[in-house]
CSV table of C-alpha atoms in Angstrom, one decimal:
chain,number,residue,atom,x,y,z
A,1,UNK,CA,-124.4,9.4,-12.2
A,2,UNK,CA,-122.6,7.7,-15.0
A,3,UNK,CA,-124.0,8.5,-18.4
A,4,UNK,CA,-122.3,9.2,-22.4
A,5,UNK,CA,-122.9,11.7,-24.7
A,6,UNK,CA,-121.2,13.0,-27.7
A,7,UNK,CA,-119.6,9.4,-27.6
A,8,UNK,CA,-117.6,10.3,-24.3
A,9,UNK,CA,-116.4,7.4,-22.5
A,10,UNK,CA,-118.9,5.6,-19.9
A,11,UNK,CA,-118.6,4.3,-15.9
A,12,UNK,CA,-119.0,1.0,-17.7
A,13,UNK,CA,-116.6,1.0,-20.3
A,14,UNK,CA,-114.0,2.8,-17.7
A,15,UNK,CA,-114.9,-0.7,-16.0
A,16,UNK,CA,-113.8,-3.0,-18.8
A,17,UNK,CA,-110.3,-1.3,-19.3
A,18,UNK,CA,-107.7,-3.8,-17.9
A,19,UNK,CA,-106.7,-2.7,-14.2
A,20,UNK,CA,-102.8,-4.4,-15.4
A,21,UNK,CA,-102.6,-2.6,-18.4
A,22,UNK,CA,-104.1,0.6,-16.7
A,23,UNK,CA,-101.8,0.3,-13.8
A,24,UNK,CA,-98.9,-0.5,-16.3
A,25,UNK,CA,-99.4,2.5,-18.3
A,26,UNK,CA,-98.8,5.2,-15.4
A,27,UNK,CA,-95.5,3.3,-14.1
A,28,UNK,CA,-96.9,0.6,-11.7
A,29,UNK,CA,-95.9,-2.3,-12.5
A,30,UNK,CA,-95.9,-5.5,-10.3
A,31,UNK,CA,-93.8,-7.4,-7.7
A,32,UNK,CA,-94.8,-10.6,-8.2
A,33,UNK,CA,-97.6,-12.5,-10.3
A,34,UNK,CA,-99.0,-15.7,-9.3
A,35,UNK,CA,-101.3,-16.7,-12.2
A,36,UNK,CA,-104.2,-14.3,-12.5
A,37,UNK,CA,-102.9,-12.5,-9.4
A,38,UNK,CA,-100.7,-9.6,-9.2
A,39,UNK,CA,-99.0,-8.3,-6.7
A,40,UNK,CA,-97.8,-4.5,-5.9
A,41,UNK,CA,-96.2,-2.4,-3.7
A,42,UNK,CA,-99.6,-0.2,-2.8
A,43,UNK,CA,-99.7,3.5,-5.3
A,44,UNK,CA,-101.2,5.0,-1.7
A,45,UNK,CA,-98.2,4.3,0.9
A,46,UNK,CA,-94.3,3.5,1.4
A,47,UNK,CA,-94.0,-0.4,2.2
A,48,UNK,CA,-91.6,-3.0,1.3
A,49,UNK,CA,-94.2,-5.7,1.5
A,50,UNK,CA,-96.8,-5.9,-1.9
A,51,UNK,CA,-99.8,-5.5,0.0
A,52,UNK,CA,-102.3,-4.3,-3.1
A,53,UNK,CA,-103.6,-7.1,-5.7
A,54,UNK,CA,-105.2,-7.1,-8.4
A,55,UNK,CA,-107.6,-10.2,-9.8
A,56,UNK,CA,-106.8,-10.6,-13.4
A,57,UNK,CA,-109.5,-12.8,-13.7
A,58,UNK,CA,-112.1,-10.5,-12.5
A,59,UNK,CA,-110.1,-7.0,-12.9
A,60,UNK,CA,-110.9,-5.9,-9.9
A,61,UNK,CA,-108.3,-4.4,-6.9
A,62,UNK,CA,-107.9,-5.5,-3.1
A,63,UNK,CA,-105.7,-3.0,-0.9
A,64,UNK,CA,-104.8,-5.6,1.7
A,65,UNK,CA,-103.4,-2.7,3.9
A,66,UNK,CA,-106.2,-0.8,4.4
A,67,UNK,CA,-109.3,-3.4,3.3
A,68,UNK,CA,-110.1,-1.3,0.6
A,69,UNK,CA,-111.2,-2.6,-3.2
A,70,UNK,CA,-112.8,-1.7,-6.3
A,71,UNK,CA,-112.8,-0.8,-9.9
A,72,UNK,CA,-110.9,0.8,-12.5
A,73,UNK,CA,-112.8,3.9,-11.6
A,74,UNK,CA,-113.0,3.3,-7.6
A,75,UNK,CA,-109.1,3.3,-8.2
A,76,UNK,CA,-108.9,6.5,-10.5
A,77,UNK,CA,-110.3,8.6,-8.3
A,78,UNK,CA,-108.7,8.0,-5.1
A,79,UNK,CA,-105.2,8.3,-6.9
A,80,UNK,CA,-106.2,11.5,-8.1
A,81,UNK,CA,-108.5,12.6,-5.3
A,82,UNK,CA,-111.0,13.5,-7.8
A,83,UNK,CA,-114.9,12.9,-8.8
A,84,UNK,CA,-115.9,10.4,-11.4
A,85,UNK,CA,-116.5,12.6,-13.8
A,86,UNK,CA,-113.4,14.6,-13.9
A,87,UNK,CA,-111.8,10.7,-13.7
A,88,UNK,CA,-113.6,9.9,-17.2
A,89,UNK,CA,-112.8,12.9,-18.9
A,90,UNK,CA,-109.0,12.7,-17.9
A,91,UNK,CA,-109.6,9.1,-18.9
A,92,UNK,CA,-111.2,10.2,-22.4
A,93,UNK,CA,-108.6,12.8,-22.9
A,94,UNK,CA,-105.7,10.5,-22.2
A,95,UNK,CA,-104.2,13.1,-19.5
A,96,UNK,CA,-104.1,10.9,-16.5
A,97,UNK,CA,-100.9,10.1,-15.1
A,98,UNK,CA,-99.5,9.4,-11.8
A,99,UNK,CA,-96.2,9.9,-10.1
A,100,UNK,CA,-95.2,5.7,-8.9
A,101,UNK,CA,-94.4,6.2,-5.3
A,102,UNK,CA,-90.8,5.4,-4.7
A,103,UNK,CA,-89.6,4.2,-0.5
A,104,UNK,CA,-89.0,6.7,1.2
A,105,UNK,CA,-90.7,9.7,-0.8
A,106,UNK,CA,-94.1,11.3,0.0
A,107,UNK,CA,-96.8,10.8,-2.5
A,108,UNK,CA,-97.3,14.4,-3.9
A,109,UNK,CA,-100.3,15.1,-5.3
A,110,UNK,CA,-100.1,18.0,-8.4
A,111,UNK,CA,-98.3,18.2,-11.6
A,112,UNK,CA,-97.1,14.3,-11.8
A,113,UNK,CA,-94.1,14.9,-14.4
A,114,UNK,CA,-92.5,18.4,-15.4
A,115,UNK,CA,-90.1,17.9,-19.1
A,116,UNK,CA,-87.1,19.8,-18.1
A,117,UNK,CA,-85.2,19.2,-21.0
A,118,UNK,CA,-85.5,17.3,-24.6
A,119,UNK,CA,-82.2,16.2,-26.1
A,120,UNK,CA,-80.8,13.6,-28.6
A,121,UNK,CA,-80.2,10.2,-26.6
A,122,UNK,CA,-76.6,10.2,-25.3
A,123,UNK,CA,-77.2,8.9,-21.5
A,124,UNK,CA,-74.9,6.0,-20.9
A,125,UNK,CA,-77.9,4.7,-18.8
A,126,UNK,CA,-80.3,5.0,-21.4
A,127,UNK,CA,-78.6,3.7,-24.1
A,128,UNK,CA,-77.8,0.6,-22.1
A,129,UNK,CA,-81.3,0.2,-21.4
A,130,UNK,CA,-81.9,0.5,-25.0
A,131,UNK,CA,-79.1,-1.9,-25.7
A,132,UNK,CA,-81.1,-5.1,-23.2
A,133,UNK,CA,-83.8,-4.3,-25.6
A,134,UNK,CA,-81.3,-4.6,-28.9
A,135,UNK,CA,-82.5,-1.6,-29.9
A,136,UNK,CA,-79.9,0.3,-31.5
A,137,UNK,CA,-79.2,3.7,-31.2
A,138,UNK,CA,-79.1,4.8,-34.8
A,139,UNK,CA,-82.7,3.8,-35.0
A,140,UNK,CA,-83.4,5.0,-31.5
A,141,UNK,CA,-82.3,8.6,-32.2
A,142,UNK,CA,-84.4,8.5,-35.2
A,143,UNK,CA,-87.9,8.5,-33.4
A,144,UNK,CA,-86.7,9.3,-29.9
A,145,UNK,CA,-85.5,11.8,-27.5
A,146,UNK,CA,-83.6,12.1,-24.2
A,147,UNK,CA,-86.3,13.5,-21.8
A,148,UNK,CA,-85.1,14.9,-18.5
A,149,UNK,CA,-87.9,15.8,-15.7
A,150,UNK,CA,-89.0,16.0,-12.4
A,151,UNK,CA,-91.4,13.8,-10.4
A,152,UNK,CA,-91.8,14.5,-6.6
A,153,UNK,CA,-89.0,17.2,-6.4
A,154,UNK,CA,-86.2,14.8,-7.9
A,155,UNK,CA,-84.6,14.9,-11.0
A,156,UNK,CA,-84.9,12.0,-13.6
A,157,UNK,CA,-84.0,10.9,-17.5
A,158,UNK,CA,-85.9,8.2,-20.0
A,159,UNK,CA,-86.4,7.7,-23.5
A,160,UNK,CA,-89.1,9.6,-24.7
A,161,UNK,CA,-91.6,9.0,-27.6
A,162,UNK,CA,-93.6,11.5,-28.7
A,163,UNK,CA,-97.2,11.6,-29.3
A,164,UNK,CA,-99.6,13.4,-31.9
A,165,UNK,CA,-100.9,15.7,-28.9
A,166,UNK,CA,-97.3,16.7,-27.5
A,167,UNK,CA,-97.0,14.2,-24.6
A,168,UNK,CA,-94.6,11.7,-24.4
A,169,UNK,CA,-94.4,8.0,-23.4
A,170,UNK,CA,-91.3,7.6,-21.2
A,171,UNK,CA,-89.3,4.5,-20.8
A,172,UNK,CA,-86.2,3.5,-18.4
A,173,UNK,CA,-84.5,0.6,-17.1
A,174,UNK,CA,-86.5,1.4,-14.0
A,175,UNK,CA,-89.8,3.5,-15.1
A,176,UNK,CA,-92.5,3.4,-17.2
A,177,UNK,CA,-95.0,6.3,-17.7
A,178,UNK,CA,-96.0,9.7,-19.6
A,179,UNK,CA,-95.8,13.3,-19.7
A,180,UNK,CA,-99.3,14.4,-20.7
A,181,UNK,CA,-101.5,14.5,-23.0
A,182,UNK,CA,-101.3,10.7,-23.8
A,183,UNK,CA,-102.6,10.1,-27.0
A,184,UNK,CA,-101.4,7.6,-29.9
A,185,UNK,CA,-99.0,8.9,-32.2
A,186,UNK,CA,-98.9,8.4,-36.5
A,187,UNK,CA,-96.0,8.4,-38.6
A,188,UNK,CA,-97.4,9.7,-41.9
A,189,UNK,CA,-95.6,9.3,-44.7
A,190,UNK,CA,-98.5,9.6,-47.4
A,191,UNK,CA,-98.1,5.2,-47.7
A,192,UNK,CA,-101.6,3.2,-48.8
A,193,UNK,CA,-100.8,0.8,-45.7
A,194,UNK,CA,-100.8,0.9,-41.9
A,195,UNK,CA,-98.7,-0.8,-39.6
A,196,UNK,CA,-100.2,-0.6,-36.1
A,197,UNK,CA,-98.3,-1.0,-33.1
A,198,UNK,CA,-98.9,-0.8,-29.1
A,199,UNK,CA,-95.7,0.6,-27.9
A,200,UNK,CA,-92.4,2.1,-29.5
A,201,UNK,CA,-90.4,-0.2,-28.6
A,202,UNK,CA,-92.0,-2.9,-30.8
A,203,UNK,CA,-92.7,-0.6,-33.3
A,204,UNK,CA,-88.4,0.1,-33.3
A,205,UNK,CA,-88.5,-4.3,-33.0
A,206,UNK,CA,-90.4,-3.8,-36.4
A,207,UNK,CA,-88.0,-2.0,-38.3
A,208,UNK,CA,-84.9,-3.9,-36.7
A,209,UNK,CA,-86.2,-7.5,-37.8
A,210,UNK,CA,-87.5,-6.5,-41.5
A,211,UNK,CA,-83.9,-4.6,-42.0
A,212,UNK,CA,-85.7,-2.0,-44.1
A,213,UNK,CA,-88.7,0.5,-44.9
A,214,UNK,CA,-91.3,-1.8,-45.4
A,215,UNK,CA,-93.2,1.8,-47.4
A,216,UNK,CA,-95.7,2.1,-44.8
A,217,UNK,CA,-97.3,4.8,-42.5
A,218,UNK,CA,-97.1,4.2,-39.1
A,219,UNK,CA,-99.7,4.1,-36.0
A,220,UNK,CA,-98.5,3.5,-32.4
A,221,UNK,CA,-100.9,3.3,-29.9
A,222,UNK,CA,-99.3,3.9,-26.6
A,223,UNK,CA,-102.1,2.1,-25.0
A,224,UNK,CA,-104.9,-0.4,-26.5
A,225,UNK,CA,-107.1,1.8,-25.2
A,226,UNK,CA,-106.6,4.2,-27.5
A,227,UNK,CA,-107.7,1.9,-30.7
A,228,UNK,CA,-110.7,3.1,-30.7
A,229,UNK,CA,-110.1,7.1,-30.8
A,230,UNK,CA,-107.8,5.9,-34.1
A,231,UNK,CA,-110.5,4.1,-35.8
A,232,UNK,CA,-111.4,7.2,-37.9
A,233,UNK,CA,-108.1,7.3,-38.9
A,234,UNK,CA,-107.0,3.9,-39.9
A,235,UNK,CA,-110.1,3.9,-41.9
A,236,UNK,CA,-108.5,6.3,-44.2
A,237,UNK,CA,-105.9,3.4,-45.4
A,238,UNK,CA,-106.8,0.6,-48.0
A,239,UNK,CA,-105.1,-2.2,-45.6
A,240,UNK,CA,-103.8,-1.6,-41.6
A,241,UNK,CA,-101.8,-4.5,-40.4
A,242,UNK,CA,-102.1,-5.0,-36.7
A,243,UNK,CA,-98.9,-5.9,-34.8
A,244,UNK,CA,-100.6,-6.0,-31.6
A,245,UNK,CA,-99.3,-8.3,-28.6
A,246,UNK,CA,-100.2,-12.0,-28.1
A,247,UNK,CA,-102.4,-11.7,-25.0
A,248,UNK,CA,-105.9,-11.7,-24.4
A,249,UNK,CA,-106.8,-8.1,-24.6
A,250,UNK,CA,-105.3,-7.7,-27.9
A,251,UNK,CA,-107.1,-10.9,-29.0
A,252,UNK,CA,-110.3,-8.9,-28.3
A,253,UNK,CA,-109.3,-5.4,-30.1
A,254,UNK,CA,-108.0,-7.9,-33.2
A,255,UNK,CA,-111.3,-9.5,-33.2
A,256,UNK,CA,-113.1,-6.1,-33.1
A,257,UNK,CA,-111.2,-4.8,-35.8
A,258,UNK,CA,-111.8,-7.9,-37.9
A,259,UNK,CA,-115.2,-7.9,-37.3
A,260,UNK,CA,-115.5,-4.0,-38.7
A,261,UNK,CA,-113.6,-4.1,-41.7
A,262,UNK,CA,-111.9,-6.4,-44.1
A,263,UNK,CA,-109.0,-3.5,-44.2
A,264,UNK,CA,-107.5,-4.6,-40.7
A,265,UNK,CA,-105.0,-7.9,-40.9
A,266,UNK,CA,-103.7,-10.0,-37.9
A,267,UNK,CA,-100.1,-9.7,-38.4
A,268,UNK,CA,-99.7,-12.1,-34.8
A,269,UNK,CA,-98.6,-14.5,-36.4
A,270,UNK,CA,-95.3,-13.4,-38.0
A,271,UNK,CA,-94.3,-14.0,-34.1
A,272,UNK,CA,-96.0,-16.7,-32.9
A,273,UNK,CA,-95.0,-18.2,-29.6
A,274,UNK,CA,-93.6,-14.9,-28.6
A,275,UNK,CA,-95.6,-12.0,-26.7
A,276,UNK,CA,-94.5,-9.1,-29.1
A,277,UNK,CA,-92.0,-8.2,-31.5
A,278,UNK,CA,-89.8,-7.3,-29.0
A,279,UNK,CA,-89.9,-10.4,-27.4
A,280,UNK,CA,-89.4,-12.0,-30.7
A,281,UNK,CA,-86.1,-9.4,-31.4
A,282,UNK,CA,-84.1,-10.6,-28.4
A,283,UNK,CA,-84.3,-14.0,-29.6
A,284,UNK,CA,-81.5,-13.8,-32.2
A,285,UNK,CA,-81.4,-17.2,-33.9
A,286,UNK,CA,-85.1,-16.7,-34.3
A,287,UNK,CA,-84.8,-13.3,-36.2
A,288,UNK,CA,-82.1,-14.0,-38.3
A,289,UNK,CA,-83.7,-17.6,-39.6
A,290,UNK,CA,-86.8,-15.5,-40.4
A,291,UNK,CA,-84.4,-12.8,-42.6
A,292,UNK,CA,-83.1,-15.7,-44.3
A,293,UNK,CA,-86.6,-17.3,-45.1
């Protein structure tokens, strides 16, 4: 039975978390989308065909391999083999994570990602990933680190951000995913203001395009879905921007926090017609007419 107390999460909140954003956050990422459908190579087998979908417009899965479907939860617990309950809870506590199956490799089930090392970023790989992002290393090496670990018995690198409860969000050319805890992470730097972020690498975008310290504290979620746990600590500030994406679950978390306090300010704007700062960053002429404004 799905119930809450002490404010944990519920079956039906679980529910409403977006399967793409879910699915996104543990290093599944899709083949292919075809409007509100997208396509993946299944999390439960080796196959070179995308055979599991999900319906954006519903969030719901279809496993078109086996003839399986469901929810978030229905999802959650046959990935980790576990009970609904101990799905919420690793949900609440922001420790779920999952291995992406790779052709050729045996899904594993245990310790999804082992930190083997934590070093300044030097990898010729990584940096170049960094690079197709135009972020630069000087500013890279300033909030990041060179994580090297093992998934499934193989040896790996990314660029890892760290978060207030020692995880780290990972990020490669080729993988996207998290050593746990997950959690958000805050920059504190004893500022009045919040800037408020979803990932790193638009928080990095941030710095790049203003050119210099705007004298803020910083708050980078690491998932939307963690917006909620940092309530009690924006609240704490006299104004928090929000430089959350353009898409529709961020329109809902902007409208919530509008809706809460007259503190939070939608920021969205600044890079209108783009998805996120990022996005906005690699379009040069863009930028630099917006310095010179």
């Amino acid at each position: 039975m799905c119930s809450a107390k002490n404010n944990r999460i519920t079956c039906k909140q679980a529910r409403e978390i977006d399967l793409v954003d879910f699915l996104s956050n543990i290093g599944i990422e899709p083949a292919s989308v075809k409007g509100h459908q997208f396509w993946y190579h299944s999390p439960f087998r080796d196959e070179q065909t995308p055979s599991f979908k999900v319906n954006g417009a519903i969030n719901r899965w279809y496993d078109f391999g086996d003839g399986t479907n469901g929810s978030l939860i229905d999802l959650g617990i046959r990935l980790k083999n576990c009970s609904v309950r101990e799905f919420l809870q690793m949900l609440e506590s922001g420790t779920f994570t999952h291995c992406p199956h790779r052709p050729g490799e045996t899904n594993v089930d245990g310790p999804a990602i082992a930190v083997l090392s934590n070093t300044a970023l030097s990898s010729p790989e990584l940096v170049s990933y960094l690079s197709s992002r135009k972020i630069t290393l000087q500013v890279a090496n300033r909030y990041c680190k060179e994580i090297h670990y093992s998934c499934n018995g193989r040896n790996y690198c990314a660029v890892g951000f760290a978060n207030r409860s020692g995880g780290f969000e990972l990020r490669s050319k080729n993988f996207k995913g998290t050593v746990s805890p997950k959690d958000y992470t805050l920059l504190c730097q004893g500022r009045a203001e919040l800037a408020v972020f979803e990932g790193f690498i638009d928080f990095m975008s941030y710095l790049l395009i203003m050119g210099k310290d705007p004298q803020q504290d910083y708050l980078i979620l690491n998932s939307l879905a963690f917006f909620q746990r940092a309530m009690e600590c924006m609240m704490g500030y006299s104004r928090v921007q929000l430089w959350t994406n353009n898409d529709d679950r961020s329109n809902e978390v902007v409208s919530m926090a509008l809706g809460h306090s007259d503190i939070f300010v939608d920021q969205r704007n600044f890079f209108f017609g783009y998805n996120d700062l990022n996005d906005m960053l690699n379009n040069k002429p863009i930028v630099q007419r917006i310095k010179k404004s």
